[in-house]
XYZ file of C-alpha atoms in Angstrom:
345
model
C -18.727 8.531 12.649
C -21.992 10.078 11.239
C -21.535 12.630 8.517
C -23.854 15.565 7.971
C -24.985 16.432 4.465
C -22.162 19.051 4.109
C -19.335 16.796 5.435
C -17.137 14.283 3.780
C -14.046 12.037 4.480
C -10.978 12.223 2.287
C -8.875 9.048 2.457
C -5.347 8.399 1.168
C -4.125 5.576 3.432
C -4.176 2.478 1.155
C -5.425 0.191 3.993
C -8.269 2.486 4.813
C -9.203 2.828 1.177
C -9.300 -0.918 0.865
C -11.443 -1.231 3.920
C -13.940 1.394 2.894
C -14.175 0.516 -0.826
C -12.391 -2.719 -1.711
C -10.027 -0.844 -4.060
C -6.335 -1.872 -3.792
C -4.801 0.673 -6.252
C -3.426 4.185 -5.869
C -5.149 7.547 -5.562
C -7.791 8.705 -3.046
C -11.314 7.687 -1.777
C -13.960 10.492 -1.060
C -16.994 9.593 0.902
C -19.924 12.017 1.522
C -23.622 11.411 2.249
C -24.370 11.996 -1.525
C -21.417 10.233 -3.222
C -18.710 7.648 -2.834
C -15.890 8.291 -5.246
C -12.416 6.927 -6.187
C -9.949 9.342 -7.823
C -7.133 7.687 -9.656
C -5.090 7.574 -12.913
C -5.415 5.619 -16.083
C -3.536 2.660 -14.744
C -6.111 1.854 -12.182
C -9.517 2.971 -13.536
C -10.613 -0.388 -14.813
C -9.355 -2.045 -11.631
C -11.256 0.460 -9.488
C -14.525 -0.079 -11.424
C -14.264 -3.898 -10.963
C -13.297 -3.803 -7.357
C -15.724 -1.029 -6.203
C -18.786 -1.143 -8.382
C -20.792 1.085 -5.945
C -18.182 3.948 -6.230
C -17.836 6.531 -8.882
C -14.413 6.369 -10.563
C -12.873 9.527 -11.718
C -9.666 9.705 -13.745
C -7.036 12.502 -13.473
C -5.785 14.169 -16.601
C -3.922 17.147 -17.823
C -4.406 20.044 -15.555
C -6.672 18.068 -13.273
C -5.042 16.206 -10.360
C -6.588 14.063 -7.551
C -7.298 17.117 -5.344
C -8.787 19.197 -8.160
C -11.331 16.485 -8.936
C -12.074 15.886 -5.260
C -12.740 19.581 -4.853
C -15.087 19.490 -7.870
C -17.064 16.573 -6.358
C -17.338 18.434 -3.043
C -18.639 21.560 -4.621
C -21.232 19.746 -6.737
C -22.537 18.078 -3.622
C -22.391 21.066 -1.225
C -19.637 19.661 0.924
C -17.719 22.385 2.842
C -16.093 20.288 5.585
C -13.684 17.416 5.099
C -12.188 15.016 7.641
C -8.676 13.971 6.737
C -5.870 11.752 7.902
C -3.586 14.106 9.656
C -1.473 11.174 10.791
C -0.978 9.845 7.266
C -0.819 12.573 4.567
C 2.279 14.566 3.925
C 2.495 18.397 4.487
C 2.847 18.667 0.689
C -0.317 16.795 0.018
C -2.197 18.737 2.606
C -0.936 21.986 0.883
C -2.296 20.701 -2.358
C -5.685 19.896 -0.794
C -5.991 23.459 0.616
C -4.791 25.002 -2.733
C -7.367 23.041 -4.779
C -10.250 23.277 -2.306
C -10.267 26.790 -1.207
C -12.808 27.663 1.539
C -12.961 24.079 2.692
C -12.922 23.478 6.491
C -10.480 20.772 7.479
C -10.913 18.474 10.574
C -8.802 15.596 11.769
C -10.629 12.218 11.219
C -8.722 11.248 14.370
C -8.360 7.593 13.565
C -12.019 6.922 13.094
C -11.484 4.478 10.133
C -8.819 2.601 12.068
C -11.279 2.377 14.992
C -13.963 0.907 12.734
C -11.337 -1.675 11.600
C -10.625 -2.980 15.057
C -13.632 -5.172 15.232
C -13.675 -7.777 12.441
C -16.822 -9.173 11.044
C -17.187 -12.802 10.088
C -16.003 -12.360 6.594
C -12.800 -10.603 7.706
C -12.242 -13.356 10.389
C -12.542 -15.945 7.747
C -9.899 -14.323 5.616
C -7.490 -13.980 8.516
C -8.089 -17.520 9.585
C -7.282 -18.740 6.130
C -4.138 -16.578 6.158
C -3.172 -18.239 9.426
C -3.815 -21.764 7.999
C -1.554 -21.127 4.985
C 1.081 -19.699 7.336
C 0.985 -22.592 9.801
C 1.012 -25.292 7.194
C 4.059 -23.698 5.440
C 5.928 -23.887 8.773
C 5.106 -27.559 9.227
C 6.203 -28.315 5.747
C 9.532 -26.504 6.217
C 10.543 -28.325 9.433
C 11.768 -31.567 7.774
C 13.743 -29.508 5.178
C 15.905 -27.662 7.771
C 19.475 -28.828 7.651
C 22.812 -27.689 9.206
C 24.602 -25.345 6.865
C 21.525 -23.659 5.386
C 21.494 -19.955 5.717
C 18.831 -17.754 7.328
C 18.099 -16.363 3.832
C 17.510 -19.783 2.387
C 15.065 -20.699 5.097
C 13.137 -17.488 4.674
C 12.840 -18.029 0.879
C 11.622 -21.529 1.419
C 8.977 -20.317 3.774
C 7.878 -17.500 1.459
C 7.841 -19.661 -1.637
C 5.676 -22.233 0.156
C 3.154 -19.681 1.280
C 2.917 -18.080 -2.187
C 2.456 -21.435 -3.839
C -0.193 -22.562 -1.418
C -2.682 -19.790 -1.709
C -1.053 -16.694 -0.251
C -1.866 -13.466 -2.030
C 1.333 -11.986 -0.651
C 3.501 -11.629 2.377
C 1.999 -10.026 5.489
C 5.506 -8.525 6.296
C 9.152 -9.137 5.774
C 9.991 -12.673 6.992
C 12.231 -12.849 10.056
C 14.611 -15.900 10.463
C 17.209 -15.496 13.279
C 19.454 -18.330 14.189
C 21.971 -18.699 17.003
C 23.118 -15.441 18.618
C 21.068 -13.504 15.956
C 17.962 -14.643 17.930
C 18.565 -11.779 20.392
C 17.380 -9.391 17.660
C 13.548 -9.177 17.810
C 13.411 -7.886 14.197
C 16.437 -9.592 12.774
C 16.861 -9.508 8.974
C 17.737 -12.902 7.536
C 21.311 -13.013 6.434
C 24.115 -15.332 5.392
C 24.585 -16.960 8.746
C 24.658 -20.729 8.425
C 22.802 -22.708 11.044
C 24.799 -25.067 13.278
C 23.723 -27.911 15.482
C 22.629 -26.551 18.826
C 21.237 -23.310 17.406
C 17.855 -21.998 18.303
C 16.116 -20.684 15.240
C 13.254 -18.097 15.379
C 10.783 -17.736 12.557
C 8.418 -14.825 12.461
C 6.414 -14.618 9.294
C 2.845 -14.503 7.803
C 0.816 -14.899 4.740
C -1.577 -12.381 3.351
C -5.012 -13.644 2.003
C -7.779 -11.616 0.655
C -6.058 -8.528 1.824
C -5.749 -9.611 5.387
C -2.604 -10.689 7.416
C -1.443 -13.627 9.557
C 1.356 -13.356 12.073
C 3.027 -16.267 13.818
C 6.410 -16.972 15.454
C 8.012 -20.227 16.403
C 11.433 -20.915 17.722
C 12.935 -24.404 17.111
C 16.238 -26.081 17.906
C 18.539 -27.859 15.441
C 19.933 -30.561 17.589
C 20.046 -30.265 21.341
C 20.103 -26.632 22.625
C 21.949 -25.511 25.643
C 20.378 -25.900 29.106
C 20.103 -22.177 29.374
C 18.095 -22.005 26.127
C 15.883 -24.903 27.116
C 15.217 -23.033 30.373
C 14.451 -19.822 28.398
C 12.126 -21.611 26.053
C 10.151 -23.115 28.856
C 9.680 -19.709 30.627
C 8.537 -18.057 27.276
C 6.158 -20.942 26.650
C 4.657 -20.757 30.138
C 4.296 -16.998 29.745
C 2.694 -17.234 26.351
C 0.195 -19.909 27.622
C -0.715 -17.964 30.710
C -1.360 -14.768 28.804
C -3.189 -16.390 25.975
C -5.474 -18.136 28.445
C -6.360 -14.813 29.901
C -7.355 -13.188 26.579
C -11.126 -12.329 26.529
C -13.412 -9.476 25.937
C -13.439 -6.975 28.762
C -9.897 -7.583 29.907
C -7.549 -4.556 30.069
C -4.863 -4.847 27.435
C -2.250 -3.802 29.891
C -3.169 -6.403 32.340
C -2.826 -9.162 29.824
C 0.601 -7.837 28.928
C 1.544 -7.849 32.654
C 0.693 -11.608 33.013
C 3.523 -12.588 30.647
C 5.812 -9.739 31.615
C 5.579 -10.348 35.314
C 6.182 -14.104 34.825
C 9.194 -13.571 32.754
C 10.675 -10.963 35.107
C 9.980 -13.154 38.152
C 12.368 -15.704 36.609
C 15.287 -13.379 36.392
C 14.953 -11.888 32.979
C 13.843 -8.437 33.705
C 14.748 -6.037 30.812
C 15.125 -9.013 28.404
C 11.477 -8.816 27.202
C 11.477 -5.292 25.810
C 8.535 -5.197 23.410
C 4.820 -5.386 24.025
C 3.145 -8.731 24.346
C 1.050 -8.333 21.180
C -0.856 -6.291 18.771
C -4.012 -6.428 16.705
C -3.885 -7.822 13.152
C -5.931 -7.157 10.138
C -5.481 -5.452 6.845
C -2.077 -4.166 8.329
C 0.177 -6.429 10.375
C 0.251 -3.978 13.224
C -3.110 -2.412 14.192
C -4.608 -1.185 17.423
C -5.165 -1.972 20.202
C -1.907 -3.361 21.688
C -1.129 -5.682 24.509
C 1.425 -3.398 26.078
C 2.037 -1.522 29.419
C 0.841 1.796 27.671
C -2.445 0.456 26.351
C -5.380 0.732 28.762
C -8.057 -0.222 26.202
C -10.331 -3.079 26.952
C -10.210 -6.107 24.592
C -13.356 -6.447 22.577
C -14.898 -9.380 20.958
C -14.030 -9.642 17.221
C -10.532 -8.328 17.630
C -7.684 -10.320 16.330
C -4.644 -10.155 18.577
C -1.131 -11.612 18.830
C 0.220 -13.052 21.984
C 4.064 -13.073 21.560
C 6.255 -12.895 24.642
C 10.097 -13.375 24.212
C 13.388 -13.349 26.018
C 16.397 -11.989 24.185
C 19.989 -12.516 25.412
C 22.719 -10.492 23.528
C 25.540 -12.687 22.246
C 23.535 -15.908 23.147
C 20.182 -15.994 21.311
C 16.552 -15.550 21.925
C 13.151 -17.234 22.027
C 9.772 -15.915 20.871
C 6.486 -17.808 20.527
C 3.460 -16.170 18.946
C -0.117 -17.125 18.309
C -2.838 -15.071 16.733
C -6.200 -15.343 18.374
C -9.768 -13.905 18.019
C -11.027 -12.240 21.131
C -14.379 -13.702 22.231
C -16.667 -13.364 25.283
C -15.165 -15.567 27.876
C -12.022 -16.523 26.038
C -10.386 -16.523 22.599
C -10.238 -18.663 19.445
C -6.664 -19.643 18.500
C -5.851 -19.237 14.729
C -2.208 -20.442 14.843
C -2.305 -24.232 14.854
C 1.348 -25.647 14.946
C 2.485 -26.875 18.361
C 4.070 -24.526 20.833
C 6.129 -27.126 22.475
C 9.943 -27.158 21.824
C 10.702 -28.871 18.487
C 14.216 -30.354 18.404
C 15.183 -31.283 14.856
């Protein structure tokens, strides 16, 4: 979005702050045609100066809060209109903004920063690819360690420790490990369930590197699974491959979702794939657009998307297979390297 000389953008969302400035601490970012500023407290001023050398750094103090200082900067630079994140800030914070910036005209930024974030440049793609490499290699190192009697929690901790000791700057999200009947829960929380022979185990996890996320899911079997679960696995795998092969710039997101959804439903599992096929990944683990029935956006080159169909059977278990891919003209680049074929340990 282009700003006039009297307009500015006030940003509180940490992901948007990082995207616009490189700053990872607390506070706010203010951008106008005349000035780019970070307003924070004593704990973060040095960090802000180091991370964002092109930004002014202002420190709050007694009687001068974040909004007071932002208002002073606006008045000094003739800013009378601010775009703000009406989908992020609280009512209380907005009340403070209006109190300390009287006379300001407020307009919704309407997701403009998130829209900019959808298309990744090459430096961003490199960071996501590295996060995916760390993630995939951690999974491959975990496989020979999986033994009967281990708990879901133990497996999750092993994965997380491996990622953090092999270059990850953090975790992209809370690791999911779901074994046996728990596999029917798409967002299961790892618990004290001890895995048994014949169990399917779903791992959904990701490293963070340079502020950017990875996301992958694999479902493996400890010993021979039931014939039903073998069948389910093959259906999910076929659906994942068909949908991933269709990903390219210019394709409607809903249509890509339909490829996997229609295939799964046609095999008798209608209603057992209840989430969207995928989502964009970047600074946040869930970004826009989505591969879902409600998203009519066209996929664009430079977006990073997940392709993650699943089938979930209450009381029995579940299977999900997920790759992260870069949308390109005429196809996609796959960032998630471990095999998608059924692994029987």
